[in-house]
PDB file of C-alpha atoms in Angstrom:
ATOM      1  CA  MET U   1     -20.708  12.684 -80.903  1.00 45.00           C
ATOM      2  CA  ILE U   2     -24.297  11.456 -81.183  1.00 46.00           C
ATOM      3  CA  SER U   3     -24.354  10.038 -77.647  1.00 52.00           C
ATOM      4  CA  VAL U   4     -22.890  13.267 -76.271  1.00 53.00           C
ATOM      5  CA  GLY U   5     -25.498  15.246 -78.191  1.00 57.00           C
ATOM      6  CA  LEU U   6     -28.313  13.110 -76.854  1.00 50.00           C
ATOM      7  CA  HIS U   7     -26.932  13.391 -73.323  1.00 54.00           C
ATOM      8  CA  THR U   8     -26.729  17.171 -73.647  1.00 47.00           C
ATOM      9  CA  TYR U   9     -30.260  17.312 -75.066  1.00 42.00           C
ATOM     10  CA  ASN U  10     -31.691  15.099 -72.317  1.00 49.00           C
ATOM     11  CA  THR U  11     -29.905  17.070 -69.603  1.00 48.00           C
ATOM     12  CA  HIS U  12     -31.206  20.331 -71.035  1.00 45.00           C
ATOM     13  CA  GLN U  13     -34.727  18.890 -71.287  1.00 46.00           C
ATOM     14  CA  LYS U  14     -34.595  17.655 -67.678  1.00 51.00           C
ATOM     15  CA  GLN U  15     -33.350  21.024 -66.407  1.00 60.00           C
ATOM     16  CA  ASN U  16     -36.204  22.796 -68.176  1.00 75.00           C
ATOM     17  CA  THR U  17     -38.976  20.435 -67.062  1.00 89.00           C
ATOM     18  CA  PRO U  18     -41.428  22.475 -64.956  1.00 92.00           C
ATOM     19  CA  ASP U  19     -41.732  21.738 -61.253  1.00 96.00           C
ATOM     20  CA  GLN U  20     -45.125  20.097 -60.817  1.00 97.00           C
ATOM     21  CA  ILE U  21     -47.007  21.098 -57.671  1.00 98.00           C
ATOM     22  CA  THR U  22     -50.517  20.235 -56.518  1.00 98.00           C
ATOM     23  CA  VAL U  23     -52.078  23.080 -54.528  1.00 98.00           C
ATOM     24  CA  GLY U  24     -55.164  22.328 -52.453  1.00 98.00           C
ATOM     25  CA  SER U  25     -57.599  25.112 -51.704  1.00 98.00           C
ATOM     26  CA  GLN U  26     -61.217  26.117 -51.240  1.00 92.00           C
ATOM     27  CA  GLY U  27     -63.648  28.990 -51.812  1.00 86.00           C
ATOM     28  CA  SER U  28     -62.211  32.224 -53.199  1.00 87.00           C
ATOM     29  CA  ASP U  29     -58.661  30.975 -52.585  1.00 93.00           C
ATOM     30  CA  TYR U  30     -59.347  28.153 -55.035  1.00 95.00           C
ATOM     31  CA  GLU U  31     -60.254  30.772 -57.656  1.00 95.00           C
ATOM     32  CA  VAL U  32     -57.094  32.763 -56.872  1.00 96.00           C
ATOM     33  CA  TRP U  33     -54.872  29.739 -57.344  1.00 98.00           C
ATOM     34  CA  GLN U  34     -56.614  28.717 -60.529  1.00 98.00           C
ATOM     35  CA  HIS U  35     -55.722  32.165 -61.863  1.00 98.00           C
ATOM     36  CA  ILE U  36     -52.151  31.879 -60.567  1.00 98.00           C
ATOM     37  CA  ALA U  37     -51.718  28.418 -62.132  1.00 98.00           C
ATOM     38  CA  GLN U  38     -52.581  29.799 -65.570  1.00 98.00           C
ATOM     39  CA  SER U  39     -50.580  33.012 -65.201  1.00 98.00           C
ATOM     40  CA  PRO U  40     -47.502  34.031 -67.220  1.00 98.00           C
ATOM     41  CA  GLU U  41     -45.734  34.534 -63.880  1.00 98.00           C
ATOM     42  CA  ALA U  42     -46.090  30.824 -63.022  1.00 98.00           C
ATOM     43  CA  LYS U  43     -44.700  29.896 -66.420  1.00 97.00           C
ATOM     44  CA  LYS U  44     -41.736  32.257 -65.946  1.00 97.00           C
ATOM     45  CA  MET U  45     -40.931  30.507 -62.662  1.00 97.00           C
ATOM     46  CA  ASN U  46     -41.113  27.155 -64.461  1.00 97.00           C
ATOM     47  CA  LEU U  47     -43.982  25.928 -62.306  1.00 98.00           C
ATOM     48  CA  LYS U  48     -46.787  23.654 -63.460  1.00 98.00           C
ATOM     49  CA  ILE U  49     -49.515  24.011 -60.850  1.00 98.00           C
ATOM     50  CA  THR U  50     -52.548  21.757 -60.506  1.00 98.00           C
ATOM     51  CA  VAL U  51     -55.232  23.157 -58.213  1.00 98.00           C
ATOM     52  CA  LYS U  52     -57.404  20.745 -56.253  1.00 98.00           C
ATOM     53  CA  GLN U  53     -60.548  21.820 -54.396  1.00 97.00           C
ATOM     54  CA  ILE U  54     -61.299  20.270 -50.989  1.00 96.00           C
ATOM     55  CA  ALA U  55     -64.121  22.054 -49.176  1.00 90.00           C
ATOM     56  CA  ASP U  56     -63.422  20.799 -45.637  1.00 91.00           C
ATOM     57  CA  GLY U  57     -60.395  22.386 -43.928  1.00 92.00           C
ATOM     58  CA  VAL U  58     -59.475  19.367 -41.800  1.00 94.00           C
ATOM     59  CA  GLN U  59     -59.710  17.050 -44.818  1.00 97.00           C
ATOM     60  CA  LEU U  60     -57.537  19.444 -46.820  1.00 98.00           C
ATOM     61  CA  ASN U  61     -54.911  19.533 -44.063  1.00 98.00           C
ATOM     62  CA  ASN U  62     -55.040  15.741 -43.775  1.00 97.00           C
ATOM     63  CA  ALA U  63     -54.495  15.422 -47.531  1.00 98.00           C
ATOM     64  CA  THR U  64     -51.497  17.766 -47.258  1.00 98.00           C
ATOM     65  CA  ALA U  65     -50.028  15.916 -44.275  1.00 97.00           C
ATOM     66  CA  GLU U  66     -50.343  12.658 -46.247  1.00 96.00           C
ATOM     67  CA  ASN U  67     -48.695  14.267 -49.327  1.00 95.00           C
ATOM     68  CA  ASN U  68     -51.775  13.803 -51.501  1.00 96.00           C
ATOM     69  CA  VAL U  69     -51.620  17.581 -51.799  1.00 98.00           C
ATOM     70  CA  ASN U  70     -48.205  19.252 -51.889  1.00 98.00           C
ATOM     71  CA  VAL U  71     -49.167  22.681 -50.592  1.00 98.00           C
ATOM     72  CA  ASN U  72     -52.407  24.157 -49.349  1.00 98.00           C
ATOM     73  CA  ALA U  73     -53.693  27.709 -49.454  1.00 98.00           C
ATOM     74  CA  PHE U  74     -56.702  28.478 -47.281  1.00 94.00           C
ATOM     75  CA  GLN U  75     -55.807  28.748 -43.608  1.00 93.00           C
ATOM     76  CA  SER U  76     -54.571  31.218 -41.035  1.00 91.00           C
ATOM     77  CA  TYR U  77     -51.470  30.599 -38.956  1.00 93.00           C
ATOM     78  CA  SER U  78     -53.627  30.075 -35.851  1.00 88.00           C
ATOM     79  CA  TYR U  79     -55.699  27.458 -37.717  1.00 90.00           C
ATOM     80  CA  LEU U  80     -52.502  25.594 -38.590  1.00 95.00           C
ATOM     81  CA  GLN U  81     -51.364  25.722 -34.954  1.00 92.00           C
ATOM     82  CA  ALA U  82     -54.700  24.333 -33.771  1.00 88.00           C
ATOM     83  CA  TYR U  83     -54.515  21.538 -36.360  1.00 94.00           C
ATOM     84  CA  ASN U  84     -50.964  20.608 -35.301  1.00 95.00           C
ATOM     85  CA  LYS U  85     -51.979  20.421 -31.632  1.00 92.00           C
ATOM     86  CA  GLU U  86     -54.679  17.914 -32.514  1.00 92.00           C
ATOM     87  CA  ASN U  87     -52.597  15.966 -35.065  1.00 94.00           C
ATOM     88  CA  THR U  88     -49.219  15.503 -33.399  1.00 93.00           C
ATOM     89  CA  LYS U  89     -48.110  12.602 -35.624  1.00 93.00           C
ATOM     90  CA  HIS U  90     -48.827  14.325 -38.943  1.00 93.00           C
ATOM     91  CA  LYS U  91     -47.936  17.977 -38.559  1.00 97.00           C
ATOM     92  CA  LEU U  92     -47.859  20.753 -41.122  1.00 98.00           C
ATOM     93  CA  ALA U  93     -45.402  23.604 -41.549  1.00 98.00           C
ATOM     94  CA  ALA U  94     -45.877  27.122 -42.862  1.00 98.00           C
ATOM     95  CA  LEU U  95     -44.082  28.109 -46.066  1.00 98.00           C
ATOM     96  CA  GLY U  96     -44.807  31.833 -46.030  1.00 98.00           C
ATOM     97  CA  THR U  97     -47.414  34.521 -45.493  1.00 97.00           C
ATOM     98  CA  THR U  98     -50.011  35.578 -48.046  1.00 97.00           C
ATOM     99  CA  TYR U  99     -52.693  37.924 -46.682  1.00 95.00           C
ATOM    100  CA  LEU U 100     -55.059  38.820 -43.876  1.00 93.00           C
ATOM    101  CA  GLU U 101     -58.773  38.474 -44.512  1.00 88.00           C
ATOM    102  CA  PRO U 102     -60.621  40.284 -41.733  1.00 92.00           C
ATOM    103  CA  LEU U 103     -63.131  38.218 -39.775  1.00 94.00           C
ATOM    104  CA  GLY U 104     -66.411  40.113 -39.447  1.00 97.00           C
ATOM    105  CA  ILE U 105     -69.521  40.315 -37.288  1.00 98.00           C
ATOM    106  CA  TYR U 106     -72.571  40.292 -39.562  1.00 98.00           C
ATOM    107  CA  SER U 107     -76.286  40.705 -38.942  1.00 98.00           C
ATOM    108  CA  ASP U 108     -79.475  40.839 -40.987  1.00 97.00           C
ATOM    109  CA  LYS U 109     -81.344  42.339 -38.023  1.00 97.00           C
ATOM    110  CA  TYR U 110     -79.093  45.098 -36.679  1.00 98.00           C
ATOM    111  CA  ASP U 111     -77.038  47.916 -38.153  1.00 97.00           C
ATOM    112  CA  SER U 112     -74.542  48.344 -35.322  1.00 97.00           C
ATOM    113  CA  VAL U 113     -72.821  46.293 -32.626  1.00 97.00           C
ATOM    114  CA  LYS U 114     -74.452  48.644 -30.110  1.00 97.00           C
ATOM    115  CA  ASP U 115     -77.886  47.467 -31.300  1.00 98.00           C
ATOM    116  CA  ILE U 116     -77.284  43.786 -30.500  1.00 98.00           C
ATOM    117  CA  PRO U 117     -79.691  43.174 -27.594  1.00 98.00           C
ATOM    118  CA  ALA U 118     -79.428  41.289 -24.313  1.00 98.00           C
ATOM    119  CA  GLY U 119     -79.870  37.548 -24.789  1.00 98.00           C
ATOM    120  CA  ALA U 120     -78.952  37.710 -28.477  1.00 98.00           C
ATOM    121  CA  THR U 121     -77.768  34.529 -30.207  1.00 98.00           C
ATOM    122  CA  ILE U 122     -74.404  34.728 -31.972  1.00 98.00           C
ATOM    123  CA  ALA U 123     -73.359  32.080 -34.502  1.00 98.00           C
ATOM    124  CA  ILE U 124     -69.735  31.077 -34.035  1.00 98.00           C
ATOM    125  CA  ALA U 125     -67.505  28.582 -35.857  1.00 95.00           C
ATOM    126  CA  ASN U 126     -67.280  25.115 -34.347  1.00 93.00           C
ATOM    127  CA  ASN U 127     -63.579  24.593 -35.108  1.00 87.00           C
ATOM    128  CA  PRO U 128     -61.038  25.579 -32.423  1.00 84.00           C
ATOM    129  CA  ALA U 129     -59.003  28.173 -34.334  1.00 81.00           C
ATOM    130  CA  ASN U 130     -61.995  30.111 -35.624  1.00 88.00           C
ATOM    131  CA  THR U 131     -63.861  29.804 -32.311  1.00 93.00           C
ATOM    132  CA  SER U 132     -61.047  31.546 -30.456  1.00 91.00           C
ATOM    133  CA  ARG U 133     -60.580  34.088 -33.233  1.00 91.00           C
ATOM    134  CA  GLY U 134     -64.287  34.921 -33.161  1.00 95.00           C
ATOM    135  CA  LEU U 135     -64.320  35.358 -29.393  1.00 96.00           C
ATOM    136  CA  LEU U 136     -61.337  37.717 -29.580  1.00 93.00           C
ATOM    137  CA  LEU U 137     -63.221  39.794 -32.146  1.00 95.00           C
ATOM    138  CA  LEU U 138     -66.299  39.941 -29.895  1.00 97.00           C
ATOM    139  CA  GLN U 139     -64.055  41.120 -27.078  1.00 96.00           C
ATOM    140  CA  ASP U 140     -62.467  43.754 -29.302  1.00 94.00           C
ATOM    141  CA  ALA U 141     -65.980  44.939 -30.200  1.00 96.00           C
ATOM    142  CA  GLY U 142     -66.735  45.390 -26.490  1.00 97.00           C
ATOM    143  CA  LEU U 143     -69.338  42.625 -26.235  1.00 98.00           C
ATOM    144  CA  ILE U 144     -67.527  40.180 -23.913  1.00 98.00           C
ATOM    145  CA  THR U 145     -64.382  39.863 -21.794  1.00 98.00           C
ATOM    146  CA  LEU U 146     -62.044  36.872 -21.949  1.00 97.00           C
ATOM    147  CA  LYS U 147     -59.592  35.570 -19.381  1.00 97.00           C
ATOM    148  CA  LYS U 148     -56.119  37.095 -19.641  1.00 94.00           C
ATOM    149  CA  ASP U 149     -54.338  33.923 -20.758  1.00 91.00           C
ATOM    150  CA  PHE U 150     -56.885  33.203 -23.500  1.00 92.00           C
ATOM    151  CA  GLY U 151     -55.118  31.135 -26.166  1.00 81.00           C
ATOM    152  CA  SER U 152     -55.480  29.810 -29.716  1.00 75.00           C
ATOM    153  CA  LEU U 153     -57.658  26.922 -28.514  1.00 80.00           C
ATOM    154  CA  GLY U 154     -59.820  29.060 -26.220  1.00 90.00           C
ATOM    155  CA  ASN U 155     -63.603  28.682 -26.189  1.00 94.00           C
ATOM    156  CA  THR U 156     -66.757  30.112 -24.651  1.00 96.00           C
ATOM    157  CA  LYS U 157     -65.818  28.645 -21.258  1.00 96.00           C
ATOM    158  CA  ASP U 158     -63.051  31.258 -21.131  1.00 97.00           C
ATOM    159  CA  ILE U 159     -65.501  34.191 -21.114  1.00 98.00           C
ATOM    160  CA  THR U 160     -65.176  36.064 -17.813  1.00 98.00           C
ATOM    161  CA  ALA U 161     -67.790  38.744 -18.486  1.00 98.00           C
ATOM    162  CA  ASN U 162     -70.860  38.619 -20.713  1.00 98.00           C
ATOM    163  CA  PRO U 163     -72.911  41.695 -19.722  1.00 98.00           C
ATOM    164  CA  ARG U 164     -75.544  41.192 -22.434  1.00 98.00           C
ATOM    165  CA  GLY U 165     -75.966  37.499 -21.688  1.00 98.00           C
ATOM    166  CA  LEU U 166     -75.123  36.563 -25.248  1.00 98.00           C
ATOM    167  CA  LYS U 167     -75.871  32.985 -26.308  1.00 98.00           C
ATOM    168  CA  PHE U 168     -73.676  31.096 -28.735  1.00 98.00           C
ATOM    169  CA  LYS U 169     -74.712  28.739 -31.514  1.00 97.00           C
ATOM    170  CA  GLU U 170     -71.891  26.647 -32.938  1.00 96.00           C
ATOM    171  CA  ILE U 171     -72.023  26.222 -36.709  1.00 97.00           C
ATOM    172  CA  ASP U 172     -69.942  24.811 -39.531  1.00 94.00           C
ATOM    173  CA  ASP U 173     -68.061  27.977 -40.435  1.00 87.00           C
ATOM    174  CA  THR U 174     -68.847  27.543 -44.149  1.00 90.00           C
ATOM    175  CA  THR U 175     -72.589  28.073 -43.450  1.00 95.00           C
ATOM    176  CA  GLY U 176     -72.360  31.562 -41.901  1.00 96.00           C
ATOM    177  CA  PRO U 177     -74.238  33.528 -44.602  1.00 96.00           C
ATOM    178  CA  ARG U 178     -76.996  30.902 -44.702  1.00 96.00           C
ATOM    179  CA  VAL U 179     -77.751  31.096 -40.972  1.00 96.00           C
ATOM    180  CA  LEU U 180     -77.891  34.897 -40.734  1.00 96.00           C
ATOM    181  CA  ASN U 181     -81.692  34.910 -40.873  1.00 95.00           C
ATOM    182  CA  SER U 182     -81.953  32.515 -37.912  1.00 97.00           C
ATOM    183  CA  VAL U 183     -79.589  34.256 -35.458  1.00 98.00           C
ATOM    184  CA  ASP U 184     -79.044  37.815 -34.249  1.00 98.00           C
ATOM    185  CA  ALA U 185     -75.475  37.969 -35.560  1.00 98.00           C
ATOM    186  CA  ALA U 186     -72.831  35.667 -37.005  1.00 98.00           C
ATOM    187  CA  LEU U 187     -69.059  35.609 -37.079  1.00 98.00           C
ATOM    188  CA  ILE U 188     -68.065  34.914 -40.681  1.00 96.00           C
ATOM    189  CA  SER U 189     -64.604  34.536 -42.191  1.00 90.00           C
ATOM    190  CA  ASN U 190     -63.968  36.597 -45.289  1.00 88.00           C
ATOM    191  CA  THR U 191     -63.564  33.624 -47.650  1.00 82.00           C
ATOM    192  CA  VAL U 192     -67.003  32.388 -46.617  1.00 90.00           C
ATOM    193  CA  ALA U 193     -68.432  35.931 -46.675  1.00 92.00           C
ATOM    194  CA  LEU U 194     -67.237  36.442 -50.253  1.00 87.00           C
ATOM    195  CA  ASP U 195     -68.900  33.182 -51.282  1.00 86.00           C
ATOM    196  CA  GLY U 196     -72.097  34.584 -49.738  1.00 92.00           C
ATOM    197  CA  LYS U 197     -71.745  37.869 -51.686  1.00 92.00           C
ATOM    198  CA  LEU U 198     -70.743  39.818 -48.581  1.00 94.00           C
ATOM    199  CA  ASN U 199     -67.921  42.359 -48.394  1.00 93.00           C
ATOM    200  CA  VAL U 200     -66.371  42.579 -44.933  1.00 94.00           C
ATOM    201  CA  LEU U 201     -65.325  46.212 -45.434  1.00 92.00           C
ATOM    202  CA  HIS U 202     -68.892  47.339 -46.201  1.00 93.00           C
ATOM    203  CA  ASP U 203     -71.349  44.722 -44.929  1.00 97.00           C
ATOM    204  CA  SER U 204     -70.035  43.764 -41.492  1.00 97.00           C
ATOM    205  CA  LEU U 205     -71.005  45.541 -38.264  1.00 98.00           C
ATOM    206  CA  TYR U 206     -67.418  45.221 -37.073  1.00 97.00           C
ATOM    207  CA  HIS U 207     -64.284  43.547 -38.398  1.00 95.00           C
ATOM    208  CA  GLU U 208     -60.659  42.831 -37.576  1.00 93.00           C
ATOM    209  CA  LYS U 209     -58.017  45.455 -38.128  1.00 84.00           C
ATOM    210  CA  ILE U 210     -54.525  44.634 -39.360  1.00 75.00           C
ATOM    211  CA  ASN U 211     -52.279  44.993 -36.315  1.00 77.00           C
ATOM    212  CA  GLN U 212     -50.154  43.015 -33.875  1.00 75.00           C
ATOM    213  CA  SER U 213     -53.220  41.529 -32.185  1.00 75.00           C
ATOM    214  CA  THR U 214     -54.329  39.844 -35.419  1.00 86.00           C
ATOM    215  CA  LYS U 215     -50.939  38.678 -36.692  1.00 88.00           C
ATOM    216  CA  GLN U 216     -51.686  35.002 -35.997  1.00 86.00           C
ATOM    217  CA  ASN U 217     -54.750  35.326 -38.217  1.00 90.00           C
ATOM    218  CA  ILE U 218     -52.596  36.025 -41.261  1.00 94.00           C
ATOM    219  CA  ASN U 219     -53.079  33.411 -43.957  1.00 95.00           C
ATOM    220  CA  ILE U 220     -50.231  31.202 -45.023  1.00 98.00           C
ATOM    221  CA  LEU U 221     -49.179  28.565 -47.501  1.00 98.00           C
ATOM    222  CA  ALA U 222     -48.661  25.236 -45.729  1.00 98.00           C
ATOM    223  CA  THR U 223     -47.065  21.888 -46.499  1.00 98.00           C
ATOM    224  CA  ALA U 224     -46.279  18.638 -44.675  1.00 98.00           C
ATOM    225  CA  LYS U 225     -43.637  19.142 -42.011  1.00 97.00           C
ATOM    226  CA  GLY U 226     -40.243  18.344 -43.528  1.00 97.00           C
ATOM    227  CA  ASN U 227     -41.178  19.688 -46.960  1.00 97.00           C
ATOM    228  CA  GLN U 228     -41.036  23.382 -46.086  1.00 97.00           C
ATOM    229  CA  HIS U 229     -37.499  23.843 -47.412  1.00 96.00           C
ATOM    230  CA  LYS U 230     -38.228  22.509 -50.910  1.00 97.00           C
ATOM    231  CA  LYS U 231     -37.222  25.236 -53.347  1.00 96.00           C
ATOM    232  CA  SER U 232     -40.129  24.577 -55.707  1.00 97.00           C
ATOM    233  CA  TYR U 233     -42.616  25.028 -52.834  1.00 98.00           C
ATOM    234  CA  GLN U 234     -40.871  28.204 -51.691  1.00 97.00           C
ATOM    235  CA  LYS U 235     -41.321  29.568 -55.204  1.00 97.00           C
ATOM    236  CA  LEU U 236     -45.090  29.606 -54.596  1.00 98.00           C
ATOM    237  CA  VAL U 237     -44.686  32.213 -51.865  1.00 98.00           C
ATOM    238  CA  LYS U 238     -42.746  34.499 -54.191  1.00 98.00           C
ATOM    239  CA  LEU U 239     -45.236  33.824 -56.978  1.00 98.00           C
ATOM    240  CA  TYR U 240     -48.205  34.846 -54.838  1.00 98.00           C
ATOM    241  CA  HIS U 241     -46.591  38.224 -54.125  1.00 98.00           C
ATOM    242  CA  GLU U 242     -45.789  39.031 -57.757  1.00 98.00           C
ATOM    243  CA  PRO U 243     -47.219  42.518 -58.569  1.00 98.00           C
ATOM    244  CA  ALA U 244     -49.363  41.234 -61.444  1.00 98.00           C
ATOM    245  CA  ILE U 245     -50.924  38.579 -59.188  1.00 98.00           C
ATOM    246  CA  GLN U 246     -51.609  41.126 -56.459  1.00 98.00           C
ATOM    247  CA  LYS U 247     -53.221  43.477 -58.950  1.00 97.00           C
ATOM    248  CA  TYR U 248     -55.650  40.689 -59.877  1.00 98.00           C
ATOM    249  CA  VAL U 249     -56.408  39.808 -56.234  1.00 97.00           C
ATOM    250  CA  GLU U 250     -57.024  43.448 -55.296  1.00 95.00           C
ATOM    251  CA  LYS U 251     -59.459  43.987 -58.155  1.00 94.00           C
ATOM    252  CA  GLN U 252     -61.214  40.621 -57.954  1.00 94.00           C
ATOM    253  CA  TYR U 253     -61.875  40.709 -54.196  1.00 92.00           C
ATOM    254  CA  GLN U 254     -62.491  44.423 -53.664  1.00 89.00           C
ATOM    255  CA  GLY U 255     -59.517  44.876 -51.358  1.00 91.00           C
ATOM    256  CA  THR U 256     -60.699  42.311 -48.785  1.00 92.00           C
ATOM    257  CA  LYS U 257     -57.570  40.167 -49.075  1.00 93.00           C
ATOM    258  CA  LYS U 258     -54.938  42.418 -47.533  1.00 91.00           C
ATOM    259  CA  GLU U 259     -51.481  41.382 -48.723  1.00 94.00           C
ATOM    260  CA  VAL U 260     -49.006  40.532 -45.959  1.00 94.00           C
ATOM    261  CA  GLU U 261     -45.450  39.821 -47.065  1.00 95.00           C
ATOM    262  CA  LYS U 262     -43.601  39.113 -43.830  1.00 94.00           C
ATOM    263  CA  PRO U 263     -41.022  36.575 -42.614  1.00 95.00           C
ATOM    264  CA  LEU U 264     -42.498  33.642 -40.694  1.00 95.00           C
ATOM    265  CA  SER U 265     -40.778  34.947 -37.562  1.00 94.00           C
ATOM    266  CA  TYR U 266     -43.317  37.808 -37.577  1.00 92.00           C
ATOM    267  CA  LEU U 267     -46.106  35.359 -36.747  1.00 91.00           C
ATOM    268  CA  LYS U 268     -44.423  33.950 -33.641  1.00 85.00           C
TER     269      LYS U 268
END
């Protein structure tokens, strides 16, 4: 009777042990996941989340690919694709969608895209995914034209028309707000903009809209390829979209993290 009781107790204890997951993130996403980790919703899903901050995106993806981080939350689907093309032996896989943060064109010198003069210098991210995303935004704003087969690894060499003779200065994309005073305009991701006290909906000259053309810029949760079917990791996707979590995100980030709850097939 005693041994059976102990067995039953141990089995019950094992079944109720929380799933432990390390989530890697950066910037405002790090703050979001710190909140999520401490939330009643995480406890209800029997998840014990540890949040680790790694400021460099490539390093964070490397840590995830090497299983030093279980899941990461910081990147767009196009960023993941670019990473996988350059790291064919240690690929990542998407778990699910989270939100779209519009990329914006910012300037301390001009109030409108129309005011950006001939020969102006535009700061653009020096990583492939955000370089191509920035160029697509400049095209959408009517500043340049890109070749028709422009892809996720496209760069300034793919510009077919540049009527204002814009010049491009490649920067570490985390430094966007700090270089605004030394360039005419800068392309800044929303996570970085928020860190620099900028709101893309109010402070940018022009920003991405949520539509089919920006679907690959939707942010995702990612894990090492082969781990994407783990039930505990899949729980994180559901957890992110819990109404109470979304209420916090909406209030905390002034509506700049637009929730996107779509199947992964939507991104392809």
